[in-house]
Every structure is written in structure tokens, then in C-alpha cells.
Short mmCIF file of N, CA and C in Angstrom, two decimals:
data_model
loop_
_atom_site.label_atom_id
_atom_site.label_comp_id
_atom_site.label_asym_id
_atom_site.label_seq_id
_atom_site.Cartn_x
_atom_site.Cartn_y
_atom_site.Cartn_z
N UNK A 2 0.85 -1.18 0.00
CA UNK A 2 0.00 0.00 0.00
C UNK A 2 0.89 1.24 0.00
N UNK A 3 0.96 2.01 -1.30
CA UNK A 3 1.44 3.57 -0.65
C UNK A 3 0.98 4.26 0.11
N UNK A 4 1.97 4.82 0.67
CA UNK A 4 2.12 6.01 1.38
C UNK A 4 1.84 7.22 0.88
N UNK A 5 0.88 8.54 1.45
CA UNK A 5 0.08 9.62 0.60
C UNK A 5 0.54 10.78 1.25
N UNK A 6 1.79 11.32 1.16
CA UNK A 6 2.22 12.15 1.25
C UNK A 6 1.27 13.41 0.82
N UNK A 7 1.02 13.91 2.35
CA UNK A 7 -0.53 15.06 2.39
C UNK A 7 0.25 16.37 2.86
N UNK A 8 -0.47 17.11 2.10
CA UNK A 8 -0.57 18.50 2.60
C UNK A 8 -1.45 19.36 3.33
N UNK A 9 -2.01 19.75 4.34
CA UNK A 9 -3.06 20.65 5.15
C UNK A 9 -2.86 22.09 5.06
N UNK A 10 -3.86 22.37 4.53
CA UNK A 10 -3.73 24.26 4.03
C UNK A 10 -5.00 24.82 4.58
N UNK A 11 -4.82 25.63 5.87
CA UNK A 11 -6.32 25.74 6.43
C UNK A 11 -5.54 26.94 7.68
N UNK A 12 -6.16 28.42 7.13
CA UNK A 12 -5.66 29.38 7.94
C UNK A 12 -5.83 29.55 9.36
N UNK A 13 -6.77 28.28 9.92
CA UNK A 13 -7.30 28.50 11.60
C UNK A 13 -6.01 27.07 12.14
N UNK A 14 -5.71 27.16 12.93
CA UNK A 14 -4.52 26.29 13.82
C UNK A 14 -5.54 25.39 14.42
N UNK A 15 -6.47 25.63 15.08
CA UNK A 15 -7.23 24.65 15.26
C UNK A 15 -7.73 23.48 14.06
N UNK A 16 -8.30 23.86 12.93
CA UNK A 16 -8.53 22.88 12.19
C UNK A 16 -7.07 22.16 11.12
N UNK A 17 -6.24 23.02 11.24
CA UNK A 17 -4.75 22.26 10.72
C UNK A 17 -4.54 21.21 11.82
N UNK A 18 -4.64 21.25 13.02
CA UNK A 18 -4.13 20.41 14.10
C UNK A 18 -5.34 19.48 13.84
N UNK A 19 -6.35 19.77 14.28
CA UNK A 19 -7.59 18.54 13.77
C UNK A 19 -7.42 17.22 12.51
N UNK A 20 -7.05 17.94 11.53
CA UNK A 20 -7.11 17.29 10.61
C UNK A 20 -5.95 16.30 10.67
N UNK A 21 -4.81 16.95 11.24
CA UNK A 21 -3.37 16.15 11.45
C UNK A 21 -3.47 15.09 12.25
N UNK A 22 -4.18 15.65 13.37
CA UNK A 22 -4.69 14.13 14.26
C UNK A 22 -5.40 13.21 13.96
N UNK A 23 -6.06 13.43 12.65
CA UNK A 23 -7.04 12.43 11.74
C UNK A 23 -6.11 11.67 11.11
N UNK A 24 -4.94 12.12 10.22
CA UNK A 24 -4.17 12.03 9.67
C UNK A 24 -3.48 10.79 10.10
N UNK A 25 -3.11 11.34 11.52
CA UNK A 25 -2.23 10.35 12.34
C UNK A 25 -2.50 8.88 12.44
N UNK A 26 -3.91 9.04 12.61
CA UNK A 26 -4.78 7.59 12.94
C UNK A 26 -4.72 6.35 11.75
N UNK A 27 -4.21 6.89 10.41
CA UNK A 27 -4.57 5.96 8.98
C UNK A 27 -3.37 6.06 8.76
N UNK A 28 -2.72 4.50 8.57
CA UNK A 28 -1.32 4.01 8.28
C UNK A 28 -1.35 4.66 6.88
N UNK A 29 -1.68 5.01 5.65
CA UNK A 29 -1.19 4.97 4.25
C UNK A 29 -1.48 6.81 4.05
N UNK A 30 -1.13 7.46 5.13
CA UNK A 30 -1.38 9.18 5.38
C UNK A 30 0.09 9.37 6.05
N UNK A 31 1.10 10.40 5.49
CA UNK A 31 2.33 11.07 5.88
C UNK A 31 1.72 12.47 5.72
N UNK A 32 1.24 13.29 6.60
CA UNK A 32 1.49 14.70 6.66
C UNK A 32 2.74 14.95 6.71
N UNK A 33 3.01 16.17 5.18
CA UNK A 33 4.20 16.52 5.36
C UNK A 33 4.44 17.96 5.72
N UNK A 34 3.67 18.71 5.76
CA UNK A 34 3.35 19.95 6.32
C UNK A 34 1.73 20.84 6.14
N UNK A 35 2.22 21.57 7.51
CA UNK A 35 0.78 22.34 7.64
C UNK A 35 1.24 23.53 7.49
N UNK A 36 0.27 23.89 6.59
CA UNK A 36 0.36 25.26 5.63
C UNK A 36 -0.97 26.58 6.49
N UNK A 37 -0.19 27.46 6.48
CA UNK A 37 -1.37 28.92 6.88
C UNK A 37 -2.25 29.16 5.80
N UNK A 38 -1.59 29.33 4.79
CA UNK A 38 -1.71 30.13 3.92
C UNK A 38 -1.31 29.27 2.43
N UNK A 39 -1.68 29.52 0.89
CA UNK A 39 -1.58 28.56 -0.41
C UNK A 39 -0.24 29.19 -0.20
N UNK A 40 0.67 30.09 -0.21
CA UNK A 40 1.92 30.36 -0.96
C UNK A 40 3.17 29.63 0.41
N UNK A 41 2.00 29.24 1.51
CA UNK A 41 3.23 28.15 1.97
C UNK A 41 3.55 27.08 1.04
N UNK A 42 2.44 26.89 1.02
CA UNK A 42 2.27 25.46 -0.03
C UNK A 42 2.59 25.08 -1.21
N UNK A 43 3.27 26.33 -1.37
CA UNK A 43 3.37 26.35 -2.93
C UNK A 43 5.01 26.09 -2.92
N UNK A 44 5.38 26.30 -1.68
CA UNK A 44 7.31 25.72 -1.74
C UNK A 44 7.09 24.12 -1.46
N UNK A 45 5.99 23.68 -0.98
CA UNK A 45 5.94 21.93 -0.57
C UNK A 45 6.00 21.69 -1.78
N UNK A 46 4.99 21.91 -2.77
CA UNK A 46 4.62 21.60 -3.83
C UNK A 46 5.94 21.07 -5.12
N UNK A 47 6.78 22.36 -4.82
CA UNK A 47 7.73 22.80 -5.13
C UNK A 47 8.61 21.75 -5.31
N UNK A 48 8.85 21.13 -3.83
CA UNK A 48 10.18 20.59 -2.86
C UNK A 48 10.05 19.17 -2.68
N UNK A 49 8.41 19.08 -2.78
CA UNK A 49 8.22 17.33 -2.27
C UNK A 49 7.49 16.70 -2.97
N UNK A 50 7.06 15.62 -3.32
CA UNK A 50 6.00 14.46 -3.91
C UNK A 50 4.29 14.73 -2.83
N UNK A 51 3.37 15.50 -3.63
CA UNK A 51 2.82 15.48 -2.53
C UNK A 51 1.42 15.19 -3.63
N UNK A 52 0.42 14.16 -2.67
CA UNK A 52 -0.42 13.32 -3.37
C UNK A 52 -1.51 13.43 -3.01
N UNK A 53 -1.50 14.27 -1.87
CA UNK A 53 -3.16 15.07 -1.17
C UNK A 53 -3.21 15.89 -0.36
N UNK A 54 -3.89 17.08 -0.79
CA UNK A 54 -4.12 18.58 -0.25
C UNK A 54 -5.41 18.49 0.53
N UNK A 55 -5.35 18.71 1.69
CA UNK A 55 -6.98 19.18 2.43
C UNK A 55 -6.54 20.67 2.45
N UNK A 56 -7.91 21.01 1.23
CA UNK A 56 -7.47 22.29 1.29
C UNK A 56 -8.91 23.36 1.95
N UNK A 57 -8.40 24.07 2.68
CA UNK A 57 -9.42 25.27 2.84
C UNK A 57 -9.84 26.46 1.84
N UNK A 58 -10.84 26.62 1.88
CA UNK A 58 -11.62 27.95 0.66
C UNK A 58 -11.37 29.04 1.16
N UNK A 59 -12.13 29.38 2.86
CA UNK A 59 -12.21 30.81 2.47
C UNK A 59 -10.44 31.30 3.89
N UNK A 60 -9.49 31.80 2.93
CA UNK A 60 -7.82 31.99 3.95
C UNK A 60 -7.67 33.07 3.61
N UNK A 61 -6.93 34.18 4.17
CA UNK A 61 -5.80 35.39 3.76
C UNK A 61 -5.57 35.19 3.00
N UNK A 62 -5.26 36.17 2.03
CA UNK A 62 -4.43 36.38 0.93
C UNK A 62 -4.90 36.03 -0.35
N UNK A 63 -5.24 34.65 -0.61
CA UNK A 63 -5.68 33.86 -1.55
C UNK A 63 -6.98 33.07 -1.29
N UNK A 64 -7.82 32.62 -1.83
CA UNK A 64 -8.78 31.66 -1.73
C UNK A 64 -8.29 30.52 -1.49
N UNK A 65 -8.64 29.21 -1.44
CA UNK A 65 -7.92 28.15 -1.86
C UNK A 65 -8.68 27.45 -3.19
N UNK A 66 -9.82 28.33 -3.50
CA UNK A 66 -10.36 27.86 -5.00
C UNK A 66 -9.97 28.51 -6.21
N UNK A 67 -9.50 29.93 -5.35
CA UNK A 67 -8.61 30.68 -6.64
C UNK A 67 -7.34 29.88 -6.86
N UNK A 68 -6.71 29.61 -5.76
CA UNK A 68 -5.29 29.19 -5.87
C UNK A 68 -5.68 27.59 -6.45
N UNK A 69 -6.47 27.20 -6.11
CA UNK A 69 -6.91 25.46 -7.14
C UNK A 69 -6.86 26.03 -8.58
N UNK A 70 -7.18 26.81 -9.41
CA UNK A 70 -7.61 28.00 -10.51
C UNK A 70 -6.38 27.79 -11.17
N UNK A 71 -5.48 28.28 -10.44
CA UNK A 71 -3.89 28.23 -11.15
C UNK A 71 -2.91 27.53 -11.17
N UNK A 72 -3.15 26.54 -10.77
CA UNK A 72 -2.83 25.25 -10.60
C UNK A 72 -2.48 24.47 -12.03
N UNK A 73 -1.69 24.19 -12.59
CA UNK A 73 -0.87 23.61 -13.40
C UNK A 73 -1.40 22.19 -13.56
N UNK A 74 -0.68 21.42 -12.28
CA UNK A 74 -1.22 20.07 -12.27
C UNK A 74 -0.89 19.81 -10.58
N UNK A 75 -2.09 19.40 -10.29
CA UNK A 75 -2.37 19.54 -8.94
C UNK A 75 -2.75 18.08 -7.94
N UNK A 76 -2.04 17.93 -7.20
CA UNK A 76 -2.25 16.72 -6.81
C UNK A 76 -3.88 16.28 -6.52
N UNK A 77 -4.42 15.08 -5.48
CA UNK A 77 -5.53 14.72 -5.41
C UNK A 77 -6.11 16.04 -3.96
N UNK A 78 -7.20 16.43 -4.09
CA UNK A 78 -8.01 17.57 -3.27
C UNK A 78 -8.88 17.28 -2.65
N UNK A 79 -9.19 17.16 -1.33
CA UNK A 79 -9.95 17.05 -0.68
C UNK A 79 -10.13 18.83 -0.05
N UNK A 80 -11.48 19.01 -0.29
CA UNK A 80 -11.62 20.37 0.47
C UNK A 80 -12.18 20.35 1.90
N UNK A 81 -11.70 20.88 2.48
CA UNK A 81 -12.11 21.18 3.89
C UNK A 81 -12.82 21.94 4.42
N UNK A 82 -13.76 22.70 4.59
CA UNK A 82 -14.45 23.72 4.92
C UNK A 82 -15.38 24.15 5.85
N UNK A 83 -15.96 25.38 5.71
CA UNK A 83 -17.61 25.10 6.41
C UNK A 83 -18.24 26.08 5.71
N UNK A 84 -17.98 26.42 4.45
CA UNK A 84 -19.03 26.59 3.64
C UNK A 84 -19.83 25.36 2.11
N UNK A 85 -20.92 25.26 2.92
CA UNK A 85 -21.19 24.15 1.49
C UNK A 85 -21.81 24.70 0.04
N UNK A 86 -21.55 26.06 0.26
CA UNK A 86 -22.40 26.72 -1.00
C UNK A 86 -21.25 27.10 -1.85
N UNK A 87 -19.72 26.30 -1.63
CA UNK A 87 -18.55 26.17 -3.39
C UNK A 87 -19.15 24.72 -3.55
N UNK A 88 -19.47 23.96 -2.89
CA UNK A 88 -19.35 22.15 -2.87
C UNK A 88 -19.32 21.90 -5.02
N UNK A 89 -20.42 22.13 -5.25
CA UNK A 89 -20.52 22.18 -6.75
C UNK A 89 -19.49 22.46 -7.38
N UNK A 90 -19.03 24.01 -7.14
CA UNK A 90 -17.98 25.24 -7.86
C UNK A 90 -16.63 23.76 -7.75
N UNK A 91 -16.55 23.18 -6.35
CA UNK A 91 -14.76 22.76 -5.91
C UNK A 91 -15.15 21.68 -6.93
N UNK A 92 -15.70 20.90 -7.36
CA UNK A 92 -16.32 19.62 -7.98
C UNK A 92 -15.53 19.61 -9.93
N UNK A 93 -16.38 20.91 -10.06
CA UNK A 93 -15.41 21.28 -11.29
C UNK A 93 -14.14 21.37 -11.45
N UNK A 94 -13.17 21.43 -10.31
CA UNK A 94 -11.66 21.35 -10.59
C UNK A 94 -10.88 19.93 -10.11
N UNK A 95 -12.23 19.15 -10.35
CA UNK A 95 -11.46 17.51 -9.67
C UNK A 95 -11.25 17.41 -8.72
N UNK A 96 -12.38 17.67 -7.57
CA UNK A 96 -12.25 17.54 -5.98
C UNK A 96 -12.76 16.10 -5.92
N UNK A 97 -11.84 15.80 -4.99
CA UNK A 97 -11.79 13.67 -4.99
C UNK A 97 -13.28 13.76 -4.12
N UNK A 98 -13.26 15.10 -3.08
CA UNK A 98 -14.00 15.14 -1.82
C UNK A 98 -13.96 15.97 -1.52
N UNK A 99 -15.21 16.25 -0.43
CA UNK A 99 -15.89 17.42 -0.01
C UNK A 99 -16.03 17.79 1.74
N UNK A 100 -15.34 18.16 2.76
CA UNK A 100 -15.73 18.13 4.01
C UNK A 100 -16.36 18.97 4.56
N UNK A 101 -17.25 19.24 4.91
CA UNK A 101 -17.55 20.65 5.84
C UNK A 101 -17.56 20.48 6.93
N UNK A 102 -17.46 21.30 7.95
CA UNK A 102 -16.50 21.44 9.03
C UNK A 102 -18.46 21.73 10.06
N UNK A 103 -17.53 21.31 11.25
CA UNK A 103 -16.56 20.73 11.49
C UNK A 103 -17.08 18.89 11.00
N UNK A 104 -15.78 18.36 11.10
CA UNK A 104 -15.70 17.26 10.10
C UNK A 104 -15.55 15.82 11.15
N UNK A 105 -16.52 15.18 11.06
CA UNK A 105 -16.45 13.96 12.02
C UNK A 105 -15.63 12.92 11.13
N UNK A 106 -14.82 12.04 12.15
CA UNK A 106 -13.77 10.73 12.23
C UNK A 106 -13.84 10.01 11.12
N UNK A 107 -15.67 9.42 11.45
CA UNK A 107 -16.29 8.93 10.16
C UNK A 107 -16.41 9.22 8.81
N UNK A 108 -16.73 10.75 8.60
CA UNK A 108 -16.75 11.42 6.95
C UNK A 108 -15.35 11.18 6.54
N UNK A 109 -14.24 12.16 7.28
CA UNK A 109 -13.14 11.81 6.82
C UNK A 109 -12.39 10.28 6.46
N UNK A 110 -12.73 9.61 6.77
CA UNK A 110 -12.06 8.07 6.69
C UNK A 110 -13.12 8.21 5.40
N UNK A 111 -14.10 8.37 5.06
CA UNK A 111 -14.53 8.05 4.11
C UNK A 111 -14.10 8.51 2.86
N UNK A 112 -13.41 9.80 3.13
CA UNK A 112 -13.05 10.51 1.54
C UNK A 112 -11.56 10.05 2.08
N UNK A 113 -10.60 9.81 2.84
CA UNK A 113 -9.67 9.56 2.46
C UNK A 113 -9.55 7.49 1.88
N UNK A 114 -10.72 6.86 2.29
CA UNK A 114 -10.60 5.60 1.37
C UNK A 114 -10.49 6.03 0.39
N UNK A 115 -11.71 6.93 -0.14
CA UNK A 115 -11.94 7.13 -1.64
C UNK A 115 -10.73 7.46 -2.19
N UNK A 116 -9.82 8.42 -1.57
CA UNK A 116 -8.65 8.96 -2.24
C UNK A 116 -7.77 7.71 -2.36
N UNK A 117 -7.30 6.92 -0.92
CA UNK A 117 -6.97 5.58 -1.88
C UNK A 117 -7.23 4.87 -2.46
N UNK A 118 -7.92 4.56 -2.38
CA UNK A 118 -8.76 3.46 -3.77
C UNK A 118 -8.43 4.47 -5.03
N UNK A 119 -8.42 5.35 -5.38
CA UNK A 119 -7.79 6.11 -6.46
C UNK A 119 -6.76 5.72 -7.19
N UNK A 120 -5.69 6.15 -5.70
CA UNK A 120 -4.43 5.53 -6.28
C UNK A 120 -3.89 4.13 -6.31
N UNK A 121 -4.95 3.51 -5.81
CA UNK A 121 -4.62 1.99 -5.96
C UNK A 121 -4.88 1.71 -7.30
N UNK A 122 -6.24 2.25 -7.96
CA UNK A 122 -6.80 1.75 -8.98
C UNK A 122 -5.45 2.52 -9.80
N UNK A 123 -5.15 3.82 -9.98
CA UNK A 123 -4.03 4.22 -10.67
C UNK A 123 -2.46 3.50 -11.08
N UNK A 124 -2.35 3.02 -9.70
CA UNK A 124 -0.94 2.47 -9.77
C UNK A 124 -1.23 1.19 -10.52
N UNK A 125 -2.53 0.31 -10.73
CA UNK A 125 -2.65 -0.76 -11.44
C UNK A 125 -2.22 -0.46 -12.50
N UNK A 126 -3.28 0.16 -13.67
CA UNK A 126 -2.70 0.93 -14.56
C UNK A 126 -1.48 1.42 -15.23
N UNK A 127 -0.41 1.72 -14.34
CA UNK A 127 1.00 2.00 -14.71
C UNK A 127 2.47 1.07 -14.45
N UNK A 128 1.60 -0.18 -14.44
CA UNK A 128 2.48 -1.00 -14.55
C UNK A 128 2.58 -2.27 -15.58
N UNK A 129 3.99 -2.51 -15.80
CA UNK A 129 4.45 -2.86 -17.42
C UNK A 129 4.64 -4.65 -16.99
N UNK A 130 4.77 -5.46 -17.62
CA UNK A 130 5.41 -6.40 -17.24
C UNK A 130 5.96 -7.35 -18.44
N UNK A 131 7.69 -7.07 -18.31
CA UNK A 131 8.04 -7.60 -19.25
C UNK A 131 8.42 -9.32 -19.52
N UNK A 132 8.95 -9.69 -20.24
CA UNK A 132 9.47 -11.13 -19.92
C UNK A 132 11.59 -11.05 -19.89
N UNK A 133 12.05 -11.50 -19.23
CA UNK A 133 13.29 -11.32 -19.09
C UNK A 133 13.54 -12.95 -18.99
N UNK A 134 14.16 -13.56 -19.64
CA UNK A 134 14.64 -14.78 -19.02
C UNK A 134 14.12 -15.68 -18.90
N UNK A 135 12.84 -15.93 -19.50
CA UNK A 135 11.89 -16.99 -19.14
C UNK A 135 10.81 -16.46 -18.11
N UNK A 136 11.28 -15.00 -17.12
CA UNK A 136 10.43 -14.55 -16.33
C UNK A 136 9.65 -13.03 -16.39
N UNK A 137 8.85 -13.16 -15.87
CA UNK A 137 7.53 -12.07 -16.22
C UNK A 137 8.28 -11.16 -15.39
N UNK A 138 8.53 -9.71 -15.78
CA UNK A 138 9.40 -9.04 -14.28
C UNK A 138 8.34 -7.53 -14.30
N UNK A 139 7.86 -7.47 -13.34
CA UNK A 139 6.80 -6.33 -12.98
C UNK A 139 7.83 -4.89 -12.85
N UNK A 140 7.55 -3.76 -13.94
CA UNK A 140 8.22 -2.93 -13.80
C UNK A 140 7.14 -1.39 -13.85
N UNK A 141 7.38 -0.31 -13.20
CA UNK A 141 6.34 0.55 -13.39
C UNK A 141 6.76 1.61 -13.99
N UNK A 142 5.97 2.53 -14.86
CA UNK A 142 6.34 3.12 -15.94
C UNK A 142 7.05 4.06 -15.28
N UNK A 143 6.53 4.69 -13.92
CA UNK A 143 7.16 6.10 -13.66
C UNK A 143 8.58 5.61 -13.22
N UNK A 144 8.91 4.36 -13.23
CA UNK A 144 10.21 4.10 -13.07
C UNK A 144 11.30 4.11 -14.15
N UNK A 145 10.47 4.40 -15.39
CA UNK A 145 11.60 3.96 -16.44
C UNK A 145 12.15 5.53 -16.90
N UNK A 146 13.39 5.05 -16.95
CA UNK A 146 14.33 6.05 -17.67
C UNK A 146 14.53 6.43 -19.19
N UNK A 147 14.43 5.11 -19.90
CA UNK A 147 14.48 5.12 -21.02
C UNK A 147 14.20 3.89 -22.05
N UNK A 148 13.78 3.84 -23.32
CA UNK A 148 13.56 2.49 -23.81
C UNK A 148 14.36 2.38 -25.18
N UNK A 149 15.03 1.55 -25.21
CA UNK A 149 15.26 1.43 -26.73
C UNK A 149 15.08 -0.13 -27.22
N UNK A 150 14.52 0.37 -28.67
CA UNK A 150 14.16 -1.04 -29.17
C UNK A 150 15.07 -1.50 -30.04
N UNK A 151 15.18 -3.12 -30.11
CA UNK A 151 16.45 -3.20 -30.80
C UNK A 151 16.02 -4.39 -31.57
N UNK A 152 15.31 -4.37 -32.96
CA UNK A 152 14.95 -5.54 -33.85
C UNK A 152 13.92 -6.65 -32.88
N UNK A 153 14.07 -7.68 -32.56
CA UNK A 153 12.85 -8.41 -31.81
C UNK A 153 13.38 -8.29 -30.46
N UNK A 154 13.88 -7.75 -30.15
CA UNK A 154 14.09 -7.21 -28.28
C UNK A 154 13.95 -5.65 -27.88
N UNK A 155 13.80 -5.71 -26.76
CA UNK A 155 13.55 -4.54 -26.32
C UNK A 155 14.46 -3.86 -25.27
N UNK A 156 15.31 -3.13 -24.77
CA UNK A 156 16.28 -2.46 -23.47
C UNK A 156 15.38 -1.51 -22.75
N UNK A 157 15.39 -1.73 -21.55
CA UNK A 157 14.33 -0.82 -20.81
C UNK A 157 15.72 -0.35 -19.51
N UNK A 158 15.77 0.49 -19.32
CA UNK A 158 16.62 1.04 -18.40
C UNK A 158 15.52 1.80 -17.09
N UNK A 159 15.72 1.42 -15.96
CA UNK A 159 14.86 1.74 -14.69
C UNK A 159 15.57 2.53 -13.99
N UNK A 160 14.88 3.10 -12.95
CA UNK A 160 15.61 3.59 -11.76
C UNK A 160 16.36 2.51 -10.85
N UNK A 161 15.51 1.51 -11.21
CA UNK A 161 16.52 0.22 -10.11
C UNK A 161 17.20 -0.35 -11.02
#
């Protein structure tokens, strides 16, 4: 099972700490930082592999639906909130999930299955399996470096 290197972006300290202690409880969840504000988040983003944002809407400075807006390519989103009148609006930018606050034990375990089962179903998907030797050898795409084909064989060069 991977590990889901999360991000928490939610301008009140109380609900960053909440959510972290949720966090804590589900083996396949690494909080890797709690963010005030999107332009913390935007050096994680930057700096680390990060595979789920609980993000807050209404923060200083930025929205967190504006800052979803400009977003390039954005990991998996769970929004956090306590307004349910974006729920629709966050839906349109590929929100896995929806929380409104305050957010019981139960809801959350529920959108963070959903978020794994995501990437479970994903990681199926991106994996190759060649024959080497008489043997089937399971290799995954984001691992490969490079391929070259060479008449009826193939060279696959990996990270391992």
C-alpha cells in the first residue's frame, strides 16, 4: 500500500491540528506539512512528492479555489471547509471530496478511502510487465528512464 504524502492548508490552527490528528490515525497518510496560507504550499509543492491537499476555501491572501484556478497540475483535493455553497464550484476542478467542518472521524475516513482506492486503482494501470529470461518481471512506468528497441528485443533502463 502507498504512502500519501498530504498537505493541510487551512488558515485557523485549530482545524490544521484537527485534521493532522485524523491524519495520524490511517497508516497509508504522511502529513508533510501544515500550511497557513496557499503560498506556503506552494514551496511543498515545489520541494516534495505530494499526493493530497486538504485544502481550505475561504484563507488570507488567496482563496484556496482561486489558488486550485492556477494550478498547473495539482495533486488529489480534498476540500475542507464550512461553507457548502462552493461544494458544486470545488467539484469542477477535480475535488476527490468534499468536508464541511466541522468534520467527524467517520466522513473523513470516508473521503480519504476514496482517495486511496484512487491511487490503488491508478498504480494498477501504470504497470508494465516484461518477460526477461523466461520470467515475467513487474516494472512501473514512472520508473523507467528510457527504452530502446532493438529488432525483436527490447532495453528498458529503470531507476533500479
Amino acid at each position: 500500500m502507498k504512502r500519501l504524502n498530504c498537505l493541510i492548508i487551512d488558515d485557523e490552527p485549530v482545524a490544521r491540528e484537527g485534521i493532522r490528528d485524523y491524519c495520524k490515525e490511517i497508516s497509508f497518510l504522511n502529513v508533510v506539512a501544515l500550511c497557513k496560507n496557499v503560498l506556503q504550499a506552494n514551496h511543498y509543492l515545489e520541494s516534495s512528492e505530494i499526493d493530497l491537499i486538504f485544502l481550505d476555501i475561504n484563507m488570507h491572501i488567496l482563496s484556496g479555489l482561486d489558488w486550485l484556478k492556477g494550478l498547473k497540475k495539482s495533486p488529489s483535493i480534498i476540500m475542507t471547509t464550512a461553507y457548502e455553497e462552493y461544494a458544486l464550484q470545488s467539484f469542477g476542478y477535480n475535488v476527490l471530496d468534499y468536508l464541511v467542518k466541522p468534520i467527524s472521524y467517520k466522513r473523513f475516513l470516508q473521503a480519504v478511502n476514496k482517495v486511496n482506492s484512487y491511487y490503488e486503482h491508478n498504480d494498477e494501470k501504470n504497470i508494465l510487465f516484461l518477460k526477461n529470461e523466461r520470467q515475467l518481471k513487474k516494472i512501473h512506468i514512472k520508473d523507467i528512464l528510457f527504452a530502446k528497441a532493438m529488432q525483436n528485443y527490447i532495453k528498458v533502463v529503470t531507476t533500479n
